[in-house]
XYZ file of C-alpha atoms in Angstrom:
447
model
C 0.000 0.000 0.000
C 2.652 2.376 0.706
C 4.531 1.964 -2.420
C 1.107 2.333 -4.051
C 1.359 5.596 -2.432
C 4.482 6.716 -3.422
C 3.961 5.809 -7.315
C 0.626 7.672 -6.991
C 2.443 10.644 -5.456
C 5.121 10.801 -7.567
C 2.517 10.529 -10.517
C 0.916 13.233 -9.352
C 4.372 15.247 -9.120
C 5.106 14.645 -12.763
C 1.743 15.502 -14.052
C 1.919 18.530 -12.348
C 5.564 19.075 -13.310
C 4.418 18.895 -16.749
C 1.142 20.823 -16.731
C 3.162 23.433 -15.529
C 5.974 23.736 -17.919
C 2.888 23.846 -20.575
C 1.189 26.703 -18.871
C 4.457 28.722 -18.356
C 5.195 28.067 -22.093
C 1.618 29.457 -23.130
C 1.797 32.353 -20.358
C 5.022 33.063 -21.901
C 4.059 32.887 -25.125
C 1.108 35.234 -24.561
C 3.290 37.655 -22.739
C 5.320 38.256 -25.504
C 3.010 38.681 -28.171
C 1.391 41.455 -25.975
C 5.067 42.781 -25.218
C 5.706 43.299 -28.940
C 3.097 46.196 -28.909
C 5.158 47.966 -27.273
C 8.567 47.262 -27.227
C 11.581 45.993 -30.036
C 11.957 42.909 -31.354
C 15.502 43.354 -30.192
C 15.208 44.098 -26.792
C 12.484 40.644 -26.223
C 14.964 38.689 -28.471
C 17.804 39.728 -25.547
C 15.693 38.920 -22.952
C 14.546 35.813 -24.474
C 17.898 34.382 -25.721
C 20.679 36.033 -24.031
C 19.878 37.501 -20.620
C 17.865 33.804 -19.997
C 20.529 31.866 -21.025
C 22.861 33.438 -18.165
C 20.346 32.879 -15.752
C 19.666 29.215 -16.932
C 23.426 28.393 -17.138
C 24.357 29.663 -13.689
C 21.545 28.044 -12.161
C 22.151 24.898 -14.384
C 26.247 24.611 -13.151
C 25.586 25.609 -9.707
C 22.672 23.328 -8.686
C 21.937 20.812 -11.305
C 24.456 18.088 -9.645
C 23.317 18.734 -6.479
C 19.778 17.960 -7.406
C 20.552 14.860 -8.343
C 22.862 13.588 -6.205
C 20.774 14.733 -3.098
C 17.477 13.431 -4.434
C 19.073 9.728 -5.865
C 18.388 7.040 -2.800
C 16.130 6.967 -0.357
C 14.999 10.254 1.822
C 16.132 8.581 5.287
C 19.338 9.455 5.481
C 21.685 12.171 7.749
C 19.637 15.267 6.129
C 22.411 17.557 7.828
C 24.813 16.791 5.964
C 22.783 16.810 3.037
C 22.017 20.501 3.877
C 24.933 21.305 4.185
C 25.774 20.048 0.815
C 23.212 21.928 -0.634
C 24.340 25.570 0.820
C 27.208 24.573 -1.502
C 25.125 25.877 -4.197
C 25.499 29.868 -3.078
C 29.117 30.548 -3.731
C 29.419 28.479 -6.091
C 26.664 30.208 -7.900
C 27.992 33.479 -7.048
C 31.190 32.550 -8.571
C 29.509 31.395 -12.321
C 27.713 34.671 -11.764
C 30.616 36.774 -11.923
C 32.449 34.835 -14.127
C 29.536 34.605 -16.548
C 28.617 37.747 -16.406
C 31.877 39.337 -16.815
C 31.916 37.377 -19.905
C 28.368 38.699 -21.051
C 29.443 42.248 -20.371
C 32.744 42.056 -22.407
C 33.292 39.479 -24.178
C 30.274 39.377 -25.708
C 28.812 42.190 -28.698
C 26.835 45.053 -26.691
C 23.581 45.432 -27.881
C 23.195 48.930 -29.215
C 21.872 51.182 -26.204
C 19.313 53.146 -28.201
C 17.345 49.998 -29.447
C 18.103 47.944 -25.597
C 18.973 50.021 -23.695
C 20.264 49.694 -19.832
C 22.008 45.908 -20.831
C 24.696 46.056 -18.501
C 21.973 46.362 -15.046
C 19.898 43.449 -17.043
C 22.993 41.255 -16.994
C 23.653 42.219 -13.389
C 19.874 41.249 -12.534
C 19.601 38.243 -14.128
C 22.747 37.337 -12.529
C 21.542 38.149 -8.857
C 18.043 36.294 -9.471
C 20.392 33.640 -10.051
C 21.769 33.368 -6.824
C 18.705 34.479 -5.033
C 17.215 31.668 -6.434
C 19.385 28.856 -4.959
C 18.853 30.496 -1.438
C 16.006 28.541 -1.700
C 17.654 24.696 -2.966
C 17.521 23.093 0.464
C 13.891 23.773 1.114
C 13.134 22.873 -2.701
C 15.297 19.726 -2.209
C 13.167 18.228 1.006
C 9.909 19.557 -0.881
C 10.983 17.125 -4.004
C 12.322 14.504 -1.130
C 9.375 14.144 0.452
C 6.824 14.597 -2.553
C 4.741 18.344 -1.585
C 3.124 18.715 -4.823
C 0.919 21.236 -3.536
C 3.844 23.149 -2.565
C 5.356 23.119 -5.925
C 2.401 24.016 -7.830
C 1.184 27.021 -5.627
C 5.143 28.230 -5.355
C 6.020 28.528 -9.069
C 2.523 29.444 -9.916
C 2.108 32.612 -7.693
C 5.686 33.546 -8.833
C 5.048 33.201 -12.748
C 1.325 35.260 -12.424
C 3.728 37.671 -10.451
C 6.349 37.781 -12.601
C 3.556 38.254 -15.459
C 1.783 40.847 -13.933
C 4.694 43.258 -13.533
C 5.941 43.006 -16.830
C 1.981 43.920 -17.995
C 2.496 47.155 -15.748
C 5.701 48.396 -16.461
C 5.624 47.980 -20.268
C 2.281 49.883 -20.748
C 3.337 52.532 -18.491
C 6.948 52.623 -18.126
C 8.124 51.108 -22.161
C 10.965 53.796 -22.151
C 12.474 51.454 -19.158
C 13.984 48.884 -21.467
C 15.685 45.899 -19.873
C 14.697 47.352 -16.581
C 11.159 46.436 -16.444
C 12.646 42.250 -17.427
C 14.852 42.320 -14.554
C 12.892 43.771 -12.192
C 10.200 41.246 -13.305
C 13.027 38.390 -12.912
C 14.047 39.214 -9.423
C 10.230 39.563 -8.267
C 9.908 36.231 -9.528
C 12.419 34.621 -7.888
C 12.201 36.171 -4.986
C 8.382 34.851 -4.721
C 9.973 31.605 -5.137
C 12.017 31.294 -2.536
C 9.638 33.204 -0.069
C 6.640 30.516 -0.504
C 9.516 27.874 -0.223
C 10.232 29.091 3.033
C 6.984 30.560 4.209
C 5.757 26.976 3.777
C 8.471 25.654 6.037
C 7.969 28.045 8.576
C 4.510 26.995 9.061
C 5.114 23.335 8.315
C 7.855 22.390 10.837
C 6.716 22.443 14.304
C 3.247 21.380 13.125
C 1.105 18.586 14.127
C 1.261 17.453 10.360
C 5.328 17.397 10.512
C 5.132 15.394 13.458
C 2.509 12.372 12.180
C 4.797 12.417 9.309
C 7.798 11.981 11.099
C 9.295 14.672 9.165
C 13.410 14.760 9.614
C 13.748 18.828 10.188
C 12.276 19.461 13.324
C 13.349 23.466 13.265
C 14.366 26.418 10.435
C 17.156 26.709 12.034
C 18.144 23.191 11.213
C 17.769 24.459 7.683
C 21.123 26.251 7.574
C 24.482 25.083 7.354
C 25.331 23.166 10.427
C 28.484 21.554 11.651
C 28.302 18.616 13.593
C 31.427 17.787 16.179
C 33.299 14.568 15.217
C 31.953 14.626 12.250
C 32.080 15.637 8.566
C 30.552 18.370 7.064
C 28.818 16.306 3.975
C 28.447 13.272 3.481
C 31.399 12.071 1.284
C 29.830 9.934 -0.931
C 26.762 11.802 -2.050
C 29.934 14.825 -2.655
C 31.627 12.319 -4.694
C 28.581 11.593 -6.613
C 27.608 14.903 -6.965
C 31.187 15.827 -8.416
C 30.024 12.717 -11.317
C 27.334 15.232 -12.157
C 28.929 18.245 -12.149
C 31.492 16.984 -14.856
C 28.822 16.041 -16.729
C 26.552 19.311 -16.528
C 28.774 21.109 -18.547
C 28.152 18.899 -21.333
C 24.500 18.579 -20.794
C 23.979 22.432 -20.053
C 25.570 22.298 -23.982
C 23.276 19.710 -25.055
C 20.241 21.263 -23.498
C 20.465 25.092 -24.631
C 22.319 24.486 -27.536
C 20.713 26.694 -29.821
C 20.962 29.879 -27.618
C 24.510 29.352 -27.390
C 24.649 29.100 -30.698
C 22.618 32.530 -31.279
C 24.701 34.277 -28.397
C 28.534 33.245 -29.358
C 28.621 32.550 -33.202
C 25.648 34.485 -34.507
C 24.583 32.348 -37.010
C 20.499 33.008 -36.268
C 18.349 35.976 -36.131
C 15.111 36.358 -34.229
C 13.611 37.289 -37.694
C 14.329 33.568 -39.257
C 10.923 32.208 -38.378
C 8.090 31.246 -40.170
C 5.854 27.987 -41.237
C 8.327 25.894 -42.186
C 10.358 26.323 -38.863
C 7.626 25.580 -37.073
C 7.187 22.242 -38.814
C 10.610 20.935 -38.293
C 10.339 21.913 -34.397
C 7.234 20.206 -34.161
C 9.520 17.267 -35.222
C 12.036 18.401 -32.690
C 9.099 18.295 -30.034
C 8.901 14.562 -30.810
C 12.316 13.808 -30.589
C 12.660 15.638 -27.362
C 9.779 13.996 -25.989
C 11.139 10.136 -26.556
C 14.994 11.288 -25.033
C 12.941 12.837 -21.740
C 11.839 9.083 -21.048
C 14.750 6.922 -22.330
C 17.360 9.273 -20.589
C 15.493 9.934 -17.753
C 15.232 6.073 -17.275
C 18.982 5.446 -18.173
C 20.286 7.809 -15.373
C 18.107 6.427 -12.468
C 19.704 2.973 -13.939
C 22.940 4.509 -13.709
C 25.794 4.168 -10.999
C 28.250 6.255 -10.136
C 30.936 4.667 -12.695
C 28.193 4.410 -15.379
C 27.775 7.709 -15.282
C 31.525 8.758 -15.282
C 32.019 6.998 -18.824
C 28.993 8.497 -20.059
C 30.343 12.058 -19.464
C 33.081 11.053 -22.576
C 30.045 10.033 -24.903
C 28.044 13.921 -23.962
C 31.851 15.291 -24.807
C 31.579 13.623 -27.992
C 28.055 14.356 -28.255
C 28.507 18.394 -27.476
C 31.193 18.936 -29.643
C 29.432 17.376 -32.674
C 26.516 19.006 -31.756
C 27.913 22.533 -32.146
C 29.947 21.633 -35.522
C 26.813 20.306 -37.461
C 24.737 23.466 -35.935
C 27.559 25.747 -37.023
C 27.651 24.096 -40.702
C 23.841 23.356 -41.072
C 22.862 26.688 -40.228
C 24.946 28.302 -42.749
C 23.529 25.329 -45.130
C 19.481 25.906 -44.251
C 19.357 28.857 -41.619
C 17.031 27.938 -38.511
C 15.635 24.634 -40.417
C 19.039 23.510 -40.183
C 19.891 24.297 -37.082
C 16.216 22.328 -36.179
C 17.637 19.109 -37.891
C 21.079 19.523 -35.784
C 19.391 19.780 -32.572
C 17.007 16.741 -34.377
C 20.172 14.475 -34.970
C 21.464 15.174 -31.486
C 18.148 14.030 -29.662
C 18.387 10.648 -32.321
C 21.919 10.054 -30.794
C 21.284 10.396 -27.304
C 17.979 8.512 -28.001
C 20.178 5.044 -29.420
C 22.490 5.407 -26.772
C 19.845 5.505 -24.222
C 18.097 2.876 -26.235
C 20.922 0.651 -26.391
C 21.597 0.876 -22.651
C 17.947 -0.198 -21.532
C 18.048 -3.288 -23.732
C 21.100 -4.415 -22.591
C 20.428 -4.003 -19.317
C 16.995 -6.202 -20.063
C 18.185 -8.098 -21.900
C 18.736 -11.494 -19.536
C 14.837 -10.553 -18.294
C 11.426 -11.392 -19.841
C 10.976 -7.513 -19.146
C 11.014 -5.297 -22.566
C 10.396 -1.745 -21.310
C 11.420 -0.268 -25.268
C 8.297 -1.618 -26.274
C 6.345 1.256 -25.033
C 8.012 3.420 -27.228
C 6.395 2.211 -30.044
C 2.566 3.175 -30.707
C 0.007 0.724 -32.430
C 0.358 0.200 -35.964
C -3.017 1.274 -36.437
C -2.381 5.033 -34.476
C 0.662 5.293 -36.894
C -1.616 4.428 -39.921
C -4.084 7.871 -38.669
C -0.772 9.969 -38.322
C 0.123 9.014 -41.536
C -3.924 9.784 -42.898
C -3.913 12.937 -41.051
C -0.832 14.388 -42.243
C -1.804 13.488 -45.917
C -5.003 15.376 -45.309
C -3.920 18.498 -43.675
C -1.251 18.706 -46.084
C -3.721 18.947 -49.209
C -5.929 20.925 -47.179
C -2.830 23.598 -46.847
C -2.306 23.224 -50.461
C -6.390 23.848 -51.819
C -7.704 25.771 -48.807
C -4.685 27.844 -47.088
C -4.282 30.484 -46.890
C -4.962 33.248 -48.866
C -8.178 32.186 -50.684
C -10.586 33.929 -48.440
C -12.452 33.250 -45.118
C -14.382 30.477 -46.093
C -12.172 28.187 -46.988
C -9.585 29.267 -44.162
C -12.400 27.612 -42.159
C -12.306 24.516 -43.949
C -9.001 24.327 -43.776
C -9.250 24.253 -39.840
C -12.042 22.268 -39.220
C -10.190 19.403 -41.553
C -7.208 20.038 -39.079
C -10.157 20.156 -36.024
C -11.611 16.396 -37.542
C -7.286 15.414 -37.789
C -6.940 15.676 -34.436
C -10.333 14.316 -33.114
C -9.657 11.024 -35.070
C -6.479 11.061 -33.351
C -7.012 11.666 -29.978
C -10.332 8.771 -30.110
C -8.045 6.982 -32.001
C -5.623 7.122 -29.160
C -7.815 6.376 -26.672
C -8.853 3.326 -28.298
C -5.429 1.601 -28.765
C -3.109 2.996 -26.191
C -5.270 0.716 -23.363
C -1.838 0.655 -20.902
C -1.633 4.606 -21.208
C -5.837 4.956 -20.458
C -5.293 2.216 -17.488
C -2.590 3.922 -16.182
C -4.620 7.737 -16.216
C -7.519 5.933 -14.278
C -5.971 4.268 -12.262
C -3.682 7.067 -10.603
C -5.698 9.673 -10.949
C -9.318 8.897 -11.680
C -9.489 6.662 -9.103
C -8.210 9.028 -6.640
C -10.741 11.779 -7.412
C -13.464 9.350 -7.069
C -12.026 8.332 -3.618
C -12.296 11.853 -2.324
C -16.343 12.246 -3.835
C -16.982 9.481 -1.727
């Protein structure tokens, strides 16, 4: 029952997980098509590309490792020196935020002022949110730990909406700002963050709840770095794992943003490349990216500690081929090609994952791959829908009036409603799985 629990819980964790990263991608979407009414191309394209990308890769180097070696095992363990692993995070993000941004601020080509201006406070901002931001990794560590979805949800939803919201204000009234109204938006919304993180704590530990549960904090204060006499500060061996990971973030941090590092250092893409046919090839991107997120997410919690170490040579190998055949195929086909590079990365880390699992299975009568694969029949209404829409496009889209603009969308509407039934009516695992982790619990609580 209490493993029933836990895969329920942690069910729930990734569903949420997920239905959040879609409604920060539409929210973000939305705000910066209403953005564009009022300010550059430009200056969203820096926001966007470059100033994000220093705030991802500082928070990627500095805490990325950590996460995963504090949250691989089991959660009883000596959480103080877990802790105090995790305060680890601070300086060493304040030390990829200087270094980083020092390389942003002269290294890199200055926007001109007139079009962005104030650049140089939006690089210091995004760097601070940064670090402000991993104040907050112990708390979010136990959250993960100890599965508070609720907590998750509420955290990073009030700090997105807040985030939003001041961005809404200070464009229409203040447009003239620039790159200040982004980073003050940025350090609102990290700051929210980490205050709900540790709101939540505050009121949590001590409780009645904490105590039924057992919980292993029994005090904030326990929440800061503490030393313990005779002995160590961390615990050597989730350090040691921990140092695995960080070798190997640099490569995945590579892997993962590839194509802003691309835009940022060799300025090989414009925000003005975009159109139709982009679209398409990310929408085969989308795929690709969705099958590595389960294969590689399954090959690392297979993983040990030397595992992982000789996979760090194959991202090398990986990163640097990445970045040649984005350098050369964008020069070839502009963004498309840069879509099939990042494509042909995904299909490399997607065999290797691949190739891993079944050897792994392969002295068991368990074959996990096959869930990759959908039912022949699903396949066969891909196949059928994309035929359809596509001579749809060609007769009906999209400059031959209203009317048959309209019948070019309901045939896309009628696509994707064969689909989906189709969908449900093969993919019986996937359905069983839905209603039986979350259905089921819904109906528990009506009753």
């Amino acid at each position: 029952m209490a493993s029933q629990d836990v895969l329920s819980q942690t069910t729930r964790l990734a569903s949420s997980s997920a239905l959040l990263q879609v409604l920060f991608r539409v929210v973000t979407f939305g705000l910066n098509a209403f953005t564009l009414r009022y300010l550059s191309r430009e200056l969203i394209g820096v926001v966007n590309v470059r100033l994000t990308l220093l705030y991802s890769t500082v928070v990627f180097l500095a805490r990325e490792a950590f996460r995963r070696a504090c949250l691989s095992g089991s959660t009883k363990r000596n959480w103080t020196k877990t802790i105090n692993l995790l305060w680890l995070t601070v300086p060493l993000g304040v030390f990829w935020s200087i270094f980083l941004g020092l390389v942003w601020l002269h290294l890199l080509e200055v926007p001109d002022p007139s079009v962005v201006p104030h650049y140089q406070a939006g690089v210091v901002a995004f760097g601070l949110s940064a670090v402000i931001e991993l104040l907050g990794e112990p708390f979010w560590v136990l959250a993960q730990a100890h599965l508070f979805v609720r907590l998750k949800v509420i955290a990073e939803s009030l700090s997105v909406v807040s985030k939003c919201i001041l961005t809404v204000i200070l464009v229409v009234l203040y447009p003239q700002w620039g790159l200040y109204i982004f980073s003050l938006a940025q350090l609102l919304y990290v700051s929210v963050l980490v205050m709900c993180y540790v709101i939540y704590f505050v009121m949590f530990l001590g409780s009645p709840e904490a105590t039924k549960k057992s919980f292993p904090v029994a005090r904030m204060k326990a929440l800061l770095p503490n030393l313990v006499e005779d002995e160590t500060f961390v615990n050597w061996k989730e350090a040691r794992l921990t140092w695995s990971f960080f070798k190997q973030s640099f490569l995945k941090q590579i892997l993962t943003e590839g194509e802003r590092y691309v835009m940022t250092f060799l300025n090989v893409l414009n925000f003005g490349d975009q159109g139709p046919d982009l679209l398409r090839c990310y929408s085969l991107y989308v795929l690709f990216l969705a099958i590595n997120g389960v294969t590689e997410c399954f090959t690392f919690a297979l993983m040990c500690k030397e595992e992982v170490d000789r996979y760090n040579f194959v991202m090398l190998a990986l990163s640097f081929t990445f970045l040649c055949i984005s350098y050369f195929l964008t020069h070839w086909h502009g963004s498309i090609g840069f879509i099939l590079a990042n494509c042909f990365n995904m299909g490399i880390r997607i065999a290797h994952s691949t190739h891993y699992i079944y050897d792994y299975f392969k002295e068991s009568t368990y074959r996990p791959l096959t869930g990759l694969l959908p039912s022949p029949f699903l396949i066969f209404v891909y196949i059928i829908s994309g035929v359809i829409t596509g001579f749809s496009e060609v007769f009906f889209c999209c400059d031959k009036g209203w009317m048959a603009r309209l019948i070019h969308i309901s045939m896309g509407a009628l696509c994707f409603a064969a689909t989906t039934v189709t969908m449900f009516c093969t993919e019986t695992k996937l359905i069983h799985f839905v209603r039986s982790q979350f259905l089921s619990r819904y109906m528990k609580k009506g009753t």
